[in-house]
Amino acid sequence: MQFSAGSLQDRVVTLAITILVLIVVSSIIWTGKFASWENLSLVLLNLSIDAIVAVGMMILLISGSFDLSVGSVVAFAGGFAAYLMYYWGVYVPVAIIAALGASLVIGLVNGLLVAYIGINPLIQTLAMMGIVRGLALMVSGSGIQNLPTHFEAFGQSVFLGLQTPVWYMLIIVGVFSFLVARTVFFRRYYYIGGNEKAAALSGIRVKRMKVYSFILMSGLAGFAGVVLAGRLGAAMPTTGQGMELRVITAVILGGASLLGGQGKIAGALLGTIFMGLVANIMILARISGYWQQIILGVILILAVASDILMKRRGGVTAKQYLTKTTGIKN
Amino acid sequence: MMSELLLHLRNITKAFPGVLALDEVSFDLQAGEIHAICGENGAGKSTLMNIISGNHQPDAGQITLSGQDVIIENQLKSQSLGIGIVHQEKSLVGNMSVADNIFAGTQPVSRWGIINRKKMIRDAGDLLHRLGLPEIDPSMPLSQLLPGKQQMVEIAKALSQEPQILILDEPTAAISESDAEILFRIVRRLAGEGKAIIYISHRMSEIFDISDRVTVLKDGQYQGTRQTQETDINEIIRMMVGRDLRHLEYQNHSNTDIVMEVSALTGDRFHDISFDLHEGEILGLSGLVGAGRSELARAIFGIDAKMNGNIKIKGKPVVIRHPQDAMGLHLAYLPEHRKEQGLFLEMSVRDNLAATNLRGLARHSLLSQKDLDAVASHYIDRLGIRTPSAAQKVINLSGGNQQKVVLAKWLLVDPDILIIDEPTQGIDVGAKSEIYRLLNDLTAKGVSVLMISSELPELIGICDRIMIMCHGTMTGILSREDFSEEEIMHYSSGTKNMFKQTG
């Protein structure tokens, strides 16, 4: 598959090589500590939640959009499922389905307001990030523990040596890699991201497709939230904070552009793996939490700057970039 | 005409990665002359202008201004040397006043750096008076002016710097014929004041109307300079393309079957439009900018809302609310602005071609790269799209080849009715005749074409009938035997109206 020449390929390949180098170097520095099954499977477990969200974010970025409310949706979905099970005694599957349904509604609202009213995705999802965080606090208060064992099994069981969240991640990444690469439905997002007007004039129902993409995003974030609550055996109102930063960074590292029109699901996974490894290495190197935040921010800036510089080589000016990514003219 | 040598370029060479954009080009400019520069797209006109205006530095060669060697490091330097340029792209801000636009960055200021609004508006008014445009109020917001008048403001802005040399790059590309007349008057007046004008245009008739001399470039090489009065269109075109342009061969493929019947169609910018489109016909749609032609096309294709009237396709009434509905009825639409509305510039030729017909190219909703490649190479051959491969990004193709990609994209859906809006705007002579040939091939197969164009010779050359609009209404529909530029201009300026006795 080649949607665009050189640059995207190069970036994914560069990222894969960087990850390999990180693994080799870390294995040498922290012999035994890093390259142990315990550590690496923990890294995988930790990044599985982000990777599920990154799949949806990649699709949004391909279509030239993004969603900042994902972290809040993760917290809310977990909290809402926990609330239903703990206070109302709702059956586990019913609670999970209700939480997913609520997440889809959040995505629907985002999508309708962005596509049909024309609110900039930055503003719409920023506002939704605040609103849904409020809802998460409302349902889970200071946190809900002692969840049903069936629910914990959903997020904590081990199968073939890997925990269920890792399996969920692998299935979602696998299925969406195929769908995004091969189906007519997802191919439309490349056209919308490439040139929205031309896409509409080519007979693509752009507004409707945008709504679907936001629903899909919130649905995946909601699923990630339920899995996370199951894995932790608890719903905390603060989970998922800062997730949008991590996930968007991962997806851009993995070959997406804020201009839209490019990217692959495999890139989203690689980007998330990179971010997971960096987090793990910072812990092994005993870098303080403050620095971890700072380093993550710097990585995002570097990723976006390199994207702009590469686009400029392709003839896009910084001003066009700003106009297209923020919707702000002049 | 004075013959004082103002600007002299000697053996200018400029290379970009992979292309020699200018190869030892020489060019001279005299005070008081209007000097046209011609050439196909990619001939090096823009590069030459960019060098004169300081955007690019030549790799070799010398520039002499009023007898002195100069180096034009940047735009600021070129301004201070008295060179002004009116770019093809607008550099104006819609919601600021005309005066603010004219003096952007060079507003007259009082002590403390506060803008002296009164003086600025007075100066702007003086400038507009000098250009013979007293009707433009310098304090009104620019966006309230029609596009043609905005172009005049653009020129006023360049003139506010009192340049000795003024470069006009395709100044009439986006304005109507009557505004173009005003523009020509201004340009002649400026030349009369002793300024030298470099005039770049694709439109031959304009060049012969206005210029004193013509310089032709081809593939980055200087082809020669002629006194306009001593040459003719055929010689210039021969110099541009290295061959005689074959006269458009009109082909009659039209028959009496009506494929589309539009009656009393009314929208936001046009009202009560009725016409029939015949099978295998090329129906031209002429009119001045702002006459409502594109709006009519957009409404038919379901992009803009229709308020009244109805459309029948092959005798059946249809409802078209979205381009997808139109496509279902085998309509296709090539928009006016191909880069903004027609192409996915950062995507490959192959992906651009597939855009309109993803479903048709898929098997069980799945796309295969091999199928797409096969289809792409078929259309690349059929339309003669010059690209190194189907994977090439469209942004790297020339204007003419980009337009062929848009056309191919629509041929993929096998349209019965093709609506095309300014298909040859900004593309070179060679690519134009290829587009005409393609249109004739299509009508031979029974496709009907509704073609909007602002180039009268083109419409007269290729159409079976021409329909003319003025201020949102239809003023006339002419058959081939009645075609003439004057006649069409009468209808499009509203001095004649077939459908109204008083006019």
PDB file of C-alpha atoms in Angstrom, chain B residues 334 338 342-344 347-354 379-380 383 385-387 392 394 397-412 435:
ATOM      1  CA  LEU B 334     -15.589  19.268 -13.328  1.00  0.00           C
ATOM      2  CA  ARG B 338      -9.297  22.322 -10.102  1.00  0.00           C
ATOM      3  CA  GLY B 342     -11.065  18.904  -8.156  1.00  0.00           C
ATOM      4  CA  LEU B 343      -7.829  17.355  -6.994  1.00  0.00           C
ATOM      5  CA  PHE B 344      -6.256  15.652  -4.028  1.00  0.00           C
ATOM      6  CA  MET B 347      -2.260  12.020  -3.281  1.00  0.00           C
ATOM      7  CA  SER B 348      -1.146   9.890  -6.206  1.00  0.00           C
ATOM      8  CA  VAL B 349      -2.539  10.016  -9.724  1.00  0.00           C
ATOM      9  CA  ARG B 350      -4.001   6.573  -9.092  1.00  0.00           C
ATOM     10  CA  ASP B 351      -5.833   7.577  -5.924  1.00  0.00           C
ATOM     11  CA  ASN B 352      -7.144  10.730  -7.592  1.00  0.00           C
ATOM     12  CA  LEU B 353      -8.567   8.717 -10.456  1.00  0.00           C
ATOM     13  CA  ALA B 354     -10.280   6.307  -8.090  1.00  0.00           C
ATOM     14  CA  TYR B 379      -6.694   6.066 -18.219  1.00  0.00           C
ATOM     15  CA  ILE B 380      -3.173   7.473 -18.184  1.00  0.00           C
ATOM     16  CA  LEU B 383      -5.883  10.584 -22.006  1.00  0.00           C
ATOM     17  CA  ILE B 385      -1.484  12.033 -19.019  1.00  0.00           C
ATOM     18  CA  ARG B 386       2.228  12.731 -18.798  1.00  0.00           C
ATOM     19  CA  THR B 387       3.367  11.323 -15.459  1.00  0.00           C
ATOM     20  CA  GLN B 392       3.268  10.134  -8.710  1.00  0.00           C
ATOM     21  CA  VAL B 394      -0.643  15.035  -8.576  1.00  0.00           C
ATOM     22  CA  LEU B 397       2.138  17.407 -12.593  1.00  0.00           C
ATOM     23  CA  SER B 398       1.687  20.396 -14.886  1.00  0.00           C
ATOM     24  CA  GLY B 399      -1.644  22.235 -15.037  1.00  0.00           C
ATOM     25  CA  GLY B 400      -2.738  20.572 -18.244  1.00  0.00           C
ATOM     26  CA  ASN B 401      -1.975  17.100 -16.959  1.00  0.00           C
ATOM     27  CA  GLN B 402      -3.720  17.876 -13.684  1.00  0.00           C
ATOM     28  CA  GLN B 403      -6.805  18.846 -15.636  1.00  0.00           C
ATOM     29  CA  LYS B 404      -6.606  15.579 -17.541  1.00  0.00           C
ATOM     30  CA  VAL B 405      -6.520  13.743 -14.207  1.00  0.00           C
ATOM     31  CA  VAL B 406      -9.732  15.504 -13.150  1.00  0.00           C
ATOM     32  CA  LEU B 407     -11.326  14.648 -16.475  1.00  0.00           C
ATOM     33  CA  ALA B 408     -10.222  11.014 -16.227  1.00  0.00           C
ATOM     34  CA  LYS B 409     -11.599  10.802 -12.715  1.00  0.00           C
ATOM     35  CA  TRP B 410     -15.013  11.597 -14.134  1.00  0.00           C
ATOM     36  CA  LEU B 411     -14.710   9.381 -17.181  1.00  0.00           C
ATOM     37  CA  LEU B 412     -14.384   6.498 -14.740  1.00  0.00           C
ATOM     38  CA  ILE B 435      -8.817  18.527 -24.016  1.00  0.00           C
TER      39      ILE B 435
END
